[in-house]
CSV table of C-alpha atoms in Angstrom, one decimal:
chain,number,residue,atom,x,y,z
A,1,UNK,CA,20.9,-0.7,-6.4
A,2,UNK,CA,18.6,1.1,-4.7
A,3,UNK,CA,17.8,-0.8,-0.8
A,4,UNK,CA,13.7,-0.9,-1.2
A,5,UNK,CA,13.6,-2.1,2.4
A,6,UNK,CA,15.1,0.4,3.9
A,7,UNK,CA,13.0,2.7,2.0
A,8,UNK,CA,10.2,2.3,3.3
A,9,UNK,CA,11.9,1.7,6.6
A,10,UNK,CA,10.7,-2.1,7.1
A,11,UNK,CA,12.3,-5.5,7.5
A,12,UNK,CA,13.5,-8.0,4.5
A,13,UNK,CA,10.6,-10.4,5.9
A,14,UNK,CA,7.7,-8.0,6.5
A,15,UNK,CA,4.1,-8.7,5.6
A,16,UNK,CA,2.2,-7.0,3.1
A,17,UNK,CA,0.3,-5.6,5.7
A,18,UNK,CA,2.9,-3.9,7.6
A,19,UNK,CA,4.8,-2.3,4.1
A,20,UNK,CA,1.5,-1.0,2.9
A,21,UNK,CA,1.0,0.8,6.3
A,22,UNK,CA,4.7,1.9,6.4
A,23,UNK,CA,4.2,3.5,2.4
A,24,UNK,CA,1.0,5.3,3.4
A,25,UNK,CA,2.7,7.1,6.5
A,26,UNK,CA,5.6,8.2,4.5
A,27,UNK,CA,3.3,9.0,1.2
A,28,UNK,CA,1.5,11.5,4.1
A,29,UNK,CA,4.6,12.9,5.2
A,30,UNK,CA,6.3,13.4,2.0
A,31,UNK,CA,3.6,14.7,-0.5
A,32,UNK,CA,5.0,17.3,-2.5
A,33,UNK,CA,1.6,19.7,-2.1
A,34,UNK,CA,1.5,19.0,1.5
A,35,UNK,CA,5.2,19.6,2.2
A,36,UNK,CA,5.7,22.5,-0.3
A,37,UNK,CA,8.8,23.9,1.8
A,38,UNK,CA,9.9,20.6,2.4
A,39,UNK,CA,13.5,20.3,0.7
A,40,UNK,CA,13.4,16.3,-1.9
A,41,UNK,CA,10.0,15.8,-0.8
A,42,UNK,CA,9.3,15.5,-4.3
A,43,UNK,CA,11.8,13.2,-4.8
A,44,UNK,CA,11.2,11.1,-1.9
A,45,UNK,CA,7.6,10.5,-2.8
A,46,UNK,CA,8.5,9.5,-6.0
A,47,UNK,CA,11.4,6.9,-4.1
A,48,UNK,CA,8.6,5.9,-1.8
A,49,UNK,CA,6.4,4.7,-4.5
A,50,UNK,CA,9.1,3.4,-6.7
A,51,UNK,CA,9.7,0.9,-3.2
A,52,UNK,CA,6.0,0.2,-3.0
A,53,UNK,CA,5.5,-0.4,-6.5
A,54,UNK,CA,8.2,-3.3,-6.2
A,55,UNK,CA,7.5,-5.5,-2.5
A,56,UNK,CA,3.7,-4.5,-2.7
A,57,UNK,CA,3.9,-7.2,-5.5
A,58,UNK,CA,4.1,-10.7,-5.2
A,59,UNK,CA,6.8,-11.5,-8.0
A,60,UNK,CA,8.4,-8.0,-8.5
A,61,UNK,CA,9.4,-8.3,-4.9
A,62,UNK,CA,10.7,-12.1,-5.3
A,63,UNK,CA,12.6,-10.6,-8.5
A,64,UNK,CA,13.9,-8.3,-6.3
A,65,UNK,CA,15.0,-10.1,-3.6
A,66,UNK,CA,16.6,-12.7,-6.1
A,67,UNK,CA,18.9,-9.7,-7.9
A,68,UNK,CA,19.8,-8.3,-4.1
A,69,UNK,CA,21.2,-11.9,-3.2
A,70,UNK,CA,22.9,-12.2,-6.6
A,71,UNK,CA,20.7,-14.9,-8.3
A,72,UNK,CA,21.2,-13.2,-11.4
A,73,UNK,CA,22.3,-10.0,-13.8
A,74,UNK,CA,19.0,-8.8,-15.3
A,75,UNK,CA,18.3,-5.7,-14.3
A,76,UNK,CA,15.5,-4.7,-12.4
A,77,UNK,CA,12.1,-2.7,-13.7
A,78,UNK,CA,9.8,-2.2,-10.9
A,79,UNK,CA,7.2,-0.2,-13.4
A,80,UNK,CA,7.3,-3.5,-15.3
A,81,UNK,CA,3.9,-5.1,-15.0
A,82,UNK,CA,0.3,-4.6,-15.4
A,83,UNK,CA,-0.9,-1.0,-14.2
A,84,UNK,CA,2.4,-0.1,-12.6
A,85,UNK,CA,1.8,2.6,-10.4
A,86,UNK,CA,-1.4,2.5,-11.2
A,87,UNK,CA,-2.1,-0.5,-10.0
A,88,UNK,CA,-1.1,0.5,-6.4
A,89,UNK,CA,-3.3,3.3,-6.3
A,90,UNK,CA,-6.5,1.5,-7.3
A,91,UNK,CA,-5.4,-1.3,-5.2
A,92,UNK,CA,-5.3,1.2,-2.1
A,93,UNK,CA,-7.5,4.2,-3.2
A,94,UNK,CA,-9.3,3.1,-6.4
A,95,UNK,CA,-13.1,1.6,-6.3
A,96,UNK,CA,-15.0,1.0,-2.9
A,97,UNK,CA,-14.8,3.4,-0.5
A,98,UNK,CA,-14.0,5.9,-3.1
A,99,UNK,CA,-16.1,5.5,-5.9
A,100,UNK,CA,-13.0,4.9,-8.5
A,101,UNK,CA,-13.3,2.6,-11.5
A,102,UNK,CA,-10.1,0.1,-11.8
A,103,UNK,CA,-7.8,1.0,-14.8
A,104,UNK,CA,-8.9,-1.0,-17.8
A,105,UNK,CA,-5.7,-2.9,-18.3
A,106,UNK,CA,-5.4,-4.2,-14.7
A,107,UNK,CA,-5.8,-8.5,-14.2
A,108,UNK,CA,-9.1,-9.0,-12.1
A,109,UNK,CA,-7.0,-11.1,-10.2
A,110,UNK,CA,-4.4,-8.1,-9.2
A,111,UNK,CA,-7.6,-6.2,-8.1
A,112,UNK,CA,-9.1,-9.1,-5.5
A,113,UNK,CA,-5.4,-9.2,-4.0
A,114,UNK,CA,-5.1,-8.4,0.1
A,115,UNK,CA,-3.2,-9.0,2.5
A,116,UNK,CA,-3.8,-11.8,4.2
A,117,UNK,CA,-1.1,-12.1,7.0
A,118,UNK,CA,-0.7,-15.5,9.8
A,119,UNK,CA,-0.7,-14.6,13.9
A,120,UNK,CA,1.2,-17.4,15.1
A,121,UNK,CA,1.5,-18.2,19.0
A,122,UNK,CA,2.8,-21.0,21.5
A,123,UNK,CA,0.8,-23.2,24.0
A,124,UNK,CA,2.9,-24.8,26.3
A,125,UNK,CA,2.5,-28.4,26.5
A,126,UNK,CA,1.4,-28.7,30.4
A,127,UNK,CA,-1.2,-26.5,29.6
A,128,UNK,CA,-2.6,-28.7,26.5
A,129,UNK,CA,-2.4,-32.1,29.0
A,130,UNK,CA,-4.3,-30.3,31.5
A,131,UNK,CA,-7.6,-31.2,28.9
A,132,UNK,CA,-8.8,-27.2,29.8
A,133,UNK,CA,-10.1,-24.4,27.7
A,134,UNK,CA,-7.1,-22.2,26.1
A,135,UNK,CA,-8.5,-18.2,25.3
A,136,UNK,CA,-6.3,-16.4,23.6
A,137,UNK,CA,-6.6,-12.6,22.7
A,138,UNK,CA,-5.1,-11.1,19.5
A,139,UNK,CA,-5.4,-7.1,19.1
A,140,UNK,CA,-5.0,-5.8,15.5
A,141,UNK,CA,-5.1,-2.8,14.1
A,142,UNK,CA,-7.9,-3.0,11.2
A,143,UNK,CA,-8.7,-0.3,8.3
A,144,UNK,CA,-12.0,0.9,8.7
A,145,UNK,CA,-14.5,3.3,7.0
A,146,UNK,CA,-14.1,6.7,8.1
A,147,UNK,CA,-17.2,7.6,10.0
A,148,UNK,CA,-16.4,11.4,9.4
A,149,UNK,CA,-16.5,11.5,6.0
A,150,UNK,CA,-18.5,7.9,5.3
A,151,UNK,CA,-15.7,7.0,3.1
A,152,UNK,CA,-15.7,9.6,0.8
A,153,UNK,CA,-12.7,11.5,1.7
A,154,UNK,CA,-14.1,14.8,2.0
A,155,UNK,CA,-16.8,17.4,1.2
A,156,UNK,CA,-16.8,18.6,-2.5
A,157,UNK,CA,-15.0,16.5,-4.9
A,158,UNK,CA,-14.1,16.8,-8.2
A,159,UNK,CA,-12.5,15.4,-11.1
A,160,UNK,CA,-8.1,15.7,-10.8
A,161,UNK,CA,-7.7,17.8,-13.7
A,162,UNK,CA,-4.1,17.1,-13.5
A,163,UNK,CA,-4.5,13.3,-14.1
A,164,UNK,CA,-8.2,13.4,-15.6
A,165,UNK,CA,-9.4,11.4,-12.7
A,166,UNK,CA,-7.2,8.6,-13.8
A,167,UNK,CA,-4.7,8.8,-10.3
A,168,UNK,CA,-1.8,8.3,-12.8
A,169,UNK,CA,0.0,11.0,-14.3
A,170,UNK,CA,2.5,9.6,-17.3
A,171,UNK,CA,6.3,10.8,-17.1
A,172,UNK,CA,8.6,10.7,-20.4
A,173,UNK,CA,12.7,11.1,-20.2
A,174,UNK,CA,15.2,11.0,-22.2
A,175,UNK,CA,18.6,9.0,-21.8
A,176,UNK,CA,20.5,9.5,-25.4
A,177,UNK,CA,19.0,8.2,-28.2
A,178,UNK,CA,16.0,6.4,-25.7
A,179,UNK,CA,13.2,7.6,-24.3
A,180,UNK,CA,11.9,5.7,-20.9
A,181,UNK,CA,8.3,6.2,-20.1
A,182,UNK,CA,7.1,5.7,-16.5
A,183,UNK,CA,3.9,6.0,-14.7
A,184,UNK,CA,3.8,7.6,-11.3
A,185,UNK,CA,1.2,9.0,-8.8
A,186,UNK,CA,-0.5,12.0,-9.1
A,187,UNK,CA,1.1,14.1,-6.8
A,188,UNK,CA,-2.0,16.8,-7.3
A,189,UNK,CA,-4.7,14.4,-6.0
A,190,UNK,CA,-2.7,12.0,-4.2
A,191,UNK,CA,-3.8,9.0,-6.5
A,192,UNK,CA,-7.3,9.6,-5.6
A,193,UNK,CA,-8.6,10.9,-8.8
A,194,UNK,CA,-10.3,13.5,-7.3
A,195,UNK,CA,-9.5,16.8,-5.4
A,196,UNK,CA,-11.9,18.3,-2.6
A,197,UNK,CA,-12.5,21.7,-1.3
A,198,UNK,CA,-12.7,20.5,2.5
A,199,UNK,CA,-10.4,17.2,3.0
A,200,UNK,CA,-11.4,15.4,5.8
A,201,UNK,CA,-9.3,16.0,8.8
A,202,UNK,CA,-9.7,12.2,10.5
A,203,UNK,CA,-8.6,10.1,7.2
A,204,UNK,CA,-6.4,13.4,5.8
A,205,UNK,CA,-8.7,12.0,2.4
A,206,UNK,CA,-7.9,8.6,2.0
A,207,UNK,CA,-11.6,7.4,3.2
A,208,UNK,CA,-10.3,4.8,5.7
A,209,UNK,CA,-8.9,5.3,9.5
A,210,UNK,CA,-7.1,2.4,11.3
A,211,UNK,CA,-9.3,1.1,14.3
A,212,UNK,CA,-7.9,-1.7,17.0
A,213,UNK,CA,-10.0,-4.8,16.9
A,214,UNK,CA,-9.7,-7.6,19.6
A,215,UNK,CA,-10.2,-11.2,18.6
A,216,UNK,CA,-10.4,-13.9,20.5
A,217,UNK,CA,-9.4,-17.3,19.9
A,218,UNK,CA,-10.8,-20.6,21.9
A,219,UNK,CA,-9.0,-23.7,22.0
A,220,UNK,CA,-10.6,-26.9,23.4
A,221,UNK,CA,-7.8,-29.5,24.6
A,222,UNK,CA,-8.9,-32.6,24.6
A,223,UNK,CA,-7.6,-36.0,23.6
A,224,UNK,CA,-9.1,-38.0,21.1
C-alpha cells in the first residue's frame, strides 16, 4: 500500500494548507515537459497526484487513514469520487484567476472548499493576571495574485489541444478481462487548460505567488 504521506513528503497530521503547498512544489519539479531528461518524472507526477487526489479530500483521506491503521479490508480507490483529478485541478487552477469553467459534474460544495487551518499559541497565566494588553504577531505565508502576469499565467494563451481545455486527460488499461479507466492531469498544460507562448517566469504559470502577511492579534485581559 502505497505510503501517501511520505509522498508528498509531509506529516500524518498536516493541514490542508501545508499538503497543497508540498504537491505544487513537487508537481514543479517533476513535470514531465519540464523535466524531459529527468529519469520517472513521469511517473512520479503521476504518484504525486495519485497522493494529492487522496489527503486533499476530506473523506478519501479519512478512508485512507482508516485502511493504513487496519480499520478494515476494502481496498482503496483514490479516483473514486466526484471530478477525481479533475477536481484538484479546478480546485487549484480552474476558475478565478485563470478564467477556467468548473467541470460540470463537480458538487458546488467541493468547489467553495479551502483551507481553513487554526494558529494556536500560549499566554502564560502571570501575564493574563497582570489585566494588560497581550499583542501577538502571526507571519503567514498567503497566495496572492501574481502582479507579473495579473493572474493570467502568461502572455498568449490558448486552448490545451491535448485535453481540449478540459485539464484532464482520460487514461484506459487493461488488467485481464477488465478495463480500469482513470483520470489524471494533463501533463501538456499542467491542468491549466491552456498553453502560452511566454509563461510567466514569477508564478512559472500557475497565476498566484506566495507573499508573507503579518497579522496581528490584541488581547485585552481583564476580569469580569
Amino acid at each position: 500500500m502505497n505510503d501517501y504521506y511520505k509522498e508528498l513528503g509531509v506529516s500524518h497530521d498536516a493541514e490542508k494548507s501545508v499538503i497543497k503547498k508540498a504537491y505544487r512544489k513537487l508537481a514543479q519539479e517533476y513535470h514531465p515537459d519540464k523535466n524531459p531528461d529527468k529519469p520517472g518524472a513521469e511517473e512520479r507526477f503521476k504518484k504525486i497526484s495519485e497522493a494529492y487526489s487522496t489527503l486533499s479530500d476530506k473523506q478519501k483521506r479519512a478512508d485512507y487513514d482508516l485502511m493504513r491503521a487496519g480499520g478494515h479490508r476494502q481496498s482503496f480507490d483514490p479516483f473514486r469520487g466526484p471530478g477525481g483529478f479533475a477536481s484538484i485541478f479546478e480546485e487549484m487552477f480552474g476558475g478565478s484567476p485563470f478564467g477556467g469553467q468548473p467541470h460540470p459534474h463537480t458538487p458546488k460544495q467541493e468547489q467553495r472548499d479551502s483551507s481553513n487551518p487554526s494558529i494556536n499559541f500560549q499566554i502564560p497565566f502571570n501575564k493574563l493576571k497582570t489585566g494588560k494588553i497581550i499583542k501577538q504577531f502571526f507571519r503567514l505565508n498567503e497566495e496572492v495574485v501574481c502582479t507579473d502576469c495579473a493572474g493570467v499565467g502568461g502572455e498568449y494563451s490558448d486552448t490545451c489541444k491535448e485535453c481540449q481545455g478540459t485539464g484532464h486527460v482520460m487514461e484506459m488499461k487493461r488488467a485481464g478481462n477488465m478495463v480500469i479507466r482513470s483520470t489524471h492531469p494533463c501533463m501538456r498544460c499542467n491542468g491549466l487548460g491552456k498553453t502560452f507562448e511566454n509563461a510567466c517566469g514569477e508564478c512559472n504559470t500557475l497565476g498566484v505567488t506566495s507573499e508573507q502577511v503579518v497579522y496581528e492579534v490584541t488581547i485585552n485581559c481583564k476580569k469580569k
